[in-house]
CSV table of C-alpha atoms in Angstrom, one decimal:
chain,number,residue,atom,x,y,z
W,1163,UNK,CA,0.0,0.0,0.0
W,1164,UNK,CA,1.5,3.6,-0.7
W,1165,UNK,CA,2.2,6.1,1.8
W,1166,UNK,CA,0.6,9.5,1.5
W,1167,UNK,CA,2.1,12.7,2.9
W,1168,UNK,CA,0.4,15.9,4.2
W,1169,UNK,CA,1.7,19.3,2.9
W,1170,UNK,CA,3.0,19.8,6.8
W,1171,UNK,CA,4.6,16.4,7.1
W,1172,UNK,CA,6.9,17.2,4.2
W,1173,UNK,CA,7.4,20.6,5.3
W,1174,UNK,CA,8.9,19.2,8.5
W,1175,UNK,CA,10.9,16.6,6.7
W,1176,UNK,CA,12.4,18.9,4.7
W,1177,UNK,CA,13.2,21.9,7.3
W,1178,UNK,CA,11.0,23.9,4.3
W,1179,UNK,CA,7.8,25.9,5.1
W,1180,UNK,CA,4.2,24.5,4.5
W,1181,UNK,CA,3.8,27.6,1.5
W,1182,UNK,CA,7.0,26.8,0.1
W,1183,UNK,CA,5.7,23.1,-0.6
W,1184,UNK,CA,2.2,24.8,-1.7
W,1185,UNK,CA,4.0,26.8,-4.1
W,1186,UNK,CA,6.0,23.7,-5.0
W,1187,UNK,CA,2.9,21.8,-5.8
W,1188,UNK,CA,1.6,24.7,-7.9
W,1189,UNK,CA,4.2,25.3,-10.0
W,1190,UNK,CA,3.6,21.8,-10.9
W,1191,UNK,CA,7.4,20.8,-9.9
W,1192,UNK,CA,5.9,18.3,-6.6
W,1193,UNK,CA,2.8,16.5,-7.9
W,1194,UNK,CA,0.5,15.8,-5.5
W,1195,UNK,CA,-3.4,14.9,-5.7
W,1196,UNK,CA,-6.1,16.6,-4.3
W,1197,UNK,CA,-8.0,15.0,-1.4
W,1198,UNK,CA,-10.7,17.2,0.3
W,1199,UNK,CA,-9.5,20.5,0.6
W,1200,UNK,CA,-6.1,19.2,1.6
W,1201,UNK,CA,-2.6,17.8,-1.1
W,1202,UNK,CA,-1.4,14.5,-0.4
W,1203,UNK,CA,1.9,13.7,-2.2
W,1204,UNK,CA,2.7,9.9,-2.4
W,1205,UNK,CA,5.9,8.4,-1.2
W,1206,UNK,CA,7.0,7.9,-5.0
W,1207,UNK,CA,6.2,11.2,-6.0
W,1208,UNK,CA,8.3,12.7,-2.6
W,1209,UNK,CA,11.1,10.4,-3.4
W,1210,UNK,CA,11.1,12.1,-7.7
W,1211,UNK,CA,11.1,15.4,-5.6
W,1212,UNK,CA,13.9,15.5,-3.6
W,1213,UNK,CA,16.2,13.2,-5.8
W,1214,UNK,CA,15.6,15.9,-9.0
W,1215,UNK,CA,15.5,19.4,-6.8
W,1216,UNK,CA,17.9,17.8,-4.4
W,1217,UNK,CA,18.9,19.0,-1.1
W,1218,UNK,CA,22.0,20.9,-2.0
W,1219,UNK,CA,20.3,23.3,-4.2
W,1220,UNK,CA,18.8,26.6,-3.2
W,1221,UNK,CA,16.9,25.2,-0.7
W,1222,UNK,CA,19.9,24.4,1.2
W,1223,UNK,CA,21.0,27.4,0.9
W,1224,UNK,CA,18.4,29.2,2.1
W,1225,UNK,CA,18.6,26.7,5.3
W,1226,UNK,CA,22.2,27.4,6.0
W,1227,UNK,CA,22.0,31.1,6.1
W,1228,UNK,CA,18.7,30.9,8.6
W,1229,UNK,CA,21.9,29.2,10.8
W,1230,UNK,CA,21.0,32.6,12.9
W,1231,UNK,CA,17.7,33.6,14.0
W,1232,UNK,CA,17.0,37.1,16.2
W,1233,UNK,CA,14.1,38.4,17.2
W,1234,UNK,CA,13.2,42.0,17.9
W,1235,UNK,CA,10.3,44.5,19.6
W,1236,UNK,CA,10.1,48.1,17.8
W,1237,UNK,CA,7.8,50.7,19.6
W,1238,UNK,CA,6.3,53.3,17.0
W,1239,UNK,CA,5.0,56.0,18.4
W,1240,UNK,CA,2.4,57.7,16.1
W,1241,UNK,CA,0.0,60.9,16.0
W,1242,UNK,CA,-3.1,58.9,15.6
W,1243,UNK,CA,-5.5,56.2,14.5
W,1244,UNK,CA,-4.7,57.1,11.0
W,1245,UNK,CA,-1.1,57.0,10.6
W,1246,UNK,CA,-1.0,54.0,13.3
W,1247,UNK,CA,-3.0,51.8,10.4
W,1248,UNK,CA,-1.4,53.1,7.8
W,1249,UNK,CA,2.2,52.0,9.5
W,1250,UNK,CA,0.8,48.3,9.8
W,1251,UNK,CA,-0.9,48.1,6.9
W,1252,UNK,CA,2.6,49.6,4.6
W,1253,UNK,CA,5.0,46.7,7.1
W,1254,UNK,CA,2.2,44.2,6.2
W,1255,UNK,CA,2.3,44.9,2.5
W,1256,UNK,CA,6.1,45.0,2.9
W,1257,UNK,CA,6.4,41.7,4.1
W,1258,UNK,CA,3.9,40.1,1.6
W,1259,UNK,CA,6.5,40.9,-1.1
W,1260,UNK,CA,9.6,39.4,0.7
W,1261,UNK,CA,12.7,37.7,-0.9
W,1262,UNK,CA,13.0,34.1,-0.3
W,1263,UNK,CA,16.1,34.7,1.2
W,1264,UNK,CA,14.9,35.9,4.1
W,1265,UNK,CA,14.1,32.7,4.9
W,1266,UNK,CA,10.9,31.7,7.2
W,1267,UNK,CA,11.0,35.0,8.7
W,1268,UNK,CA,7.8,36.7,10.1
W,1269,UNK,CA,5.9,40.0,11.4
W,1270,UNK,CA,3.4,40.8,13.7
W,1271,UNK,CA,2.5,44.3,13.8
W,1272,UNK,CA,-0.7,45.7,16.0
W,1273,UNK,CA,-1.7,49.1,16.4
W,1274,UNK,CA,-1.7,50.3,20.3
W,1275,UNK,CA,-4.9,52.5,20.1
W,1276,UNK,CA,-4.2,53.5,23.9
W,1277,UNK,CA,-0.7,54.7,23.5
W,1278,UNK,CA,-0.5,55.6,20.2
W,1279,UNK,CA,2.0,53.2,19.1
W,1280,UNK,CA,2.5,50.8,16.7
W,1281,UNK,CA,4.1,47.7,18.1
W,1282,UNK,CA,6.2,45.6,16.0
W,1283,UNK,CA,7.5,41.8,16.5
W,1284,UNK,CA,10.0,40.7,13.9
W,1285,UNK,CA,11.6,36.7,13.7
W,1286,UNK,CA,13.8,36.3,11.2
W,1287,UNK,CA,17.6,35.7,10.0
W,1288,UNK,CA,20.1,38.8,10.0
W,1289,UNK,CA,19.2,39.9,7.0
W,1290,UNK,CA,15.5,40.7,6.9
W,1291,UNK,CA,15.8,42.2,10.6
W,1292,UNK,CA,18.5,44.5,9.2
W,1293,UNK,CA,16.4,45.0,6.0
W,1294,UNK,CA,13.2,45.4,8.0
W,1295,UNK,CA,14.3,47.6,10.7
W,1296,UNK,CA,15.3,50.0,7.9
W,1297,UNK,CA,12.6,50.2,6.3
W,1298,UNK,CA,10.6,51.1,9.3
W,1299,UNK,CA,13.1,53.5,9.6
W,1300,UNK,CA,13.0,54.9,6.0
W,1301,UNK,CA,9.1,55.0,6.4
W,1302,UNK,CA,8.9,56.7,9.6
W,1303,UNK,CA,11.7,59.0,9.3
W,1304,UNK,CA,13.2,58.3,12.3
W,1305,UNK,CA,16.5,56.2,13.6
W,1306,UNK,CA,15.5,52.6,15.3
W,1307,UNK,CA,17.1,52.2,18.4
């Protein structure tokens, strides 16, 4: 009987990210069939996969510079409702349009109605906290400290 594999479960074998092996699957370079609303991939098709993309090609890559992984807090302060959505909604946008080699990096930014601030949580590998931080910067006009 063959094995069938969730999206997640190759994900984790890989060290690759559940939308990486979505996008995989929709490019058309990991078949997998539908089932539900959910891919299974079978362990034939996983086994094509890895042996043609392999483990030391960008992927790999990408893995080895993730080696490092920081994590920040930035407090914006803003004028008002306004500008405090407008700040979340640009850092959203921002990150929606990410390189892949930032890795599995991610954002969480809320708006802080009470103290007019915008609060910022950034994950990520050196490179798209450097990257990130100035761009908030850039945007706001003001030096992160």
């Amino acid at each position: 009987m063959e094995k069938y594999y969730t999206v997640e479960q190759i994900a984790e074998l890989l060290a690759l990210h559940p939308k990486t092996i979505q996008r995989y699957i929709r490019e058309g370079r990991l078949r997998a069939h539908k089932v539900g609303k959910s891919w299974r991939v079978t362990g034939h098709d996983l086994s094509v996969f890895t042996e043609n993309v392999g483990l030391t090609g960008a992927e790999a890559a990408d893995n080895s510079q993730n080696r490092v992984s920081i994590s920040c807090v930035a407090d914006i302060t803003v004028s008002d409702n306004g500008e405090g959505m407008q700040l979340v909604n640009l850092l959203t946008a921002s990150l929606n349009c990410k390189p892949k080699e930032y890795g599995k990096s991610t954002m969480y930014a809320q708006f802080l109605e009470h103290e007019n601030k915008v609060r910022v949580t950034l994950w990520g590998n050196l490179r798209f906290i450097q990257e990130m931080l100035e761009f908030i910067s850039v945007v706001t006009g003001r030096t992160v400290e």
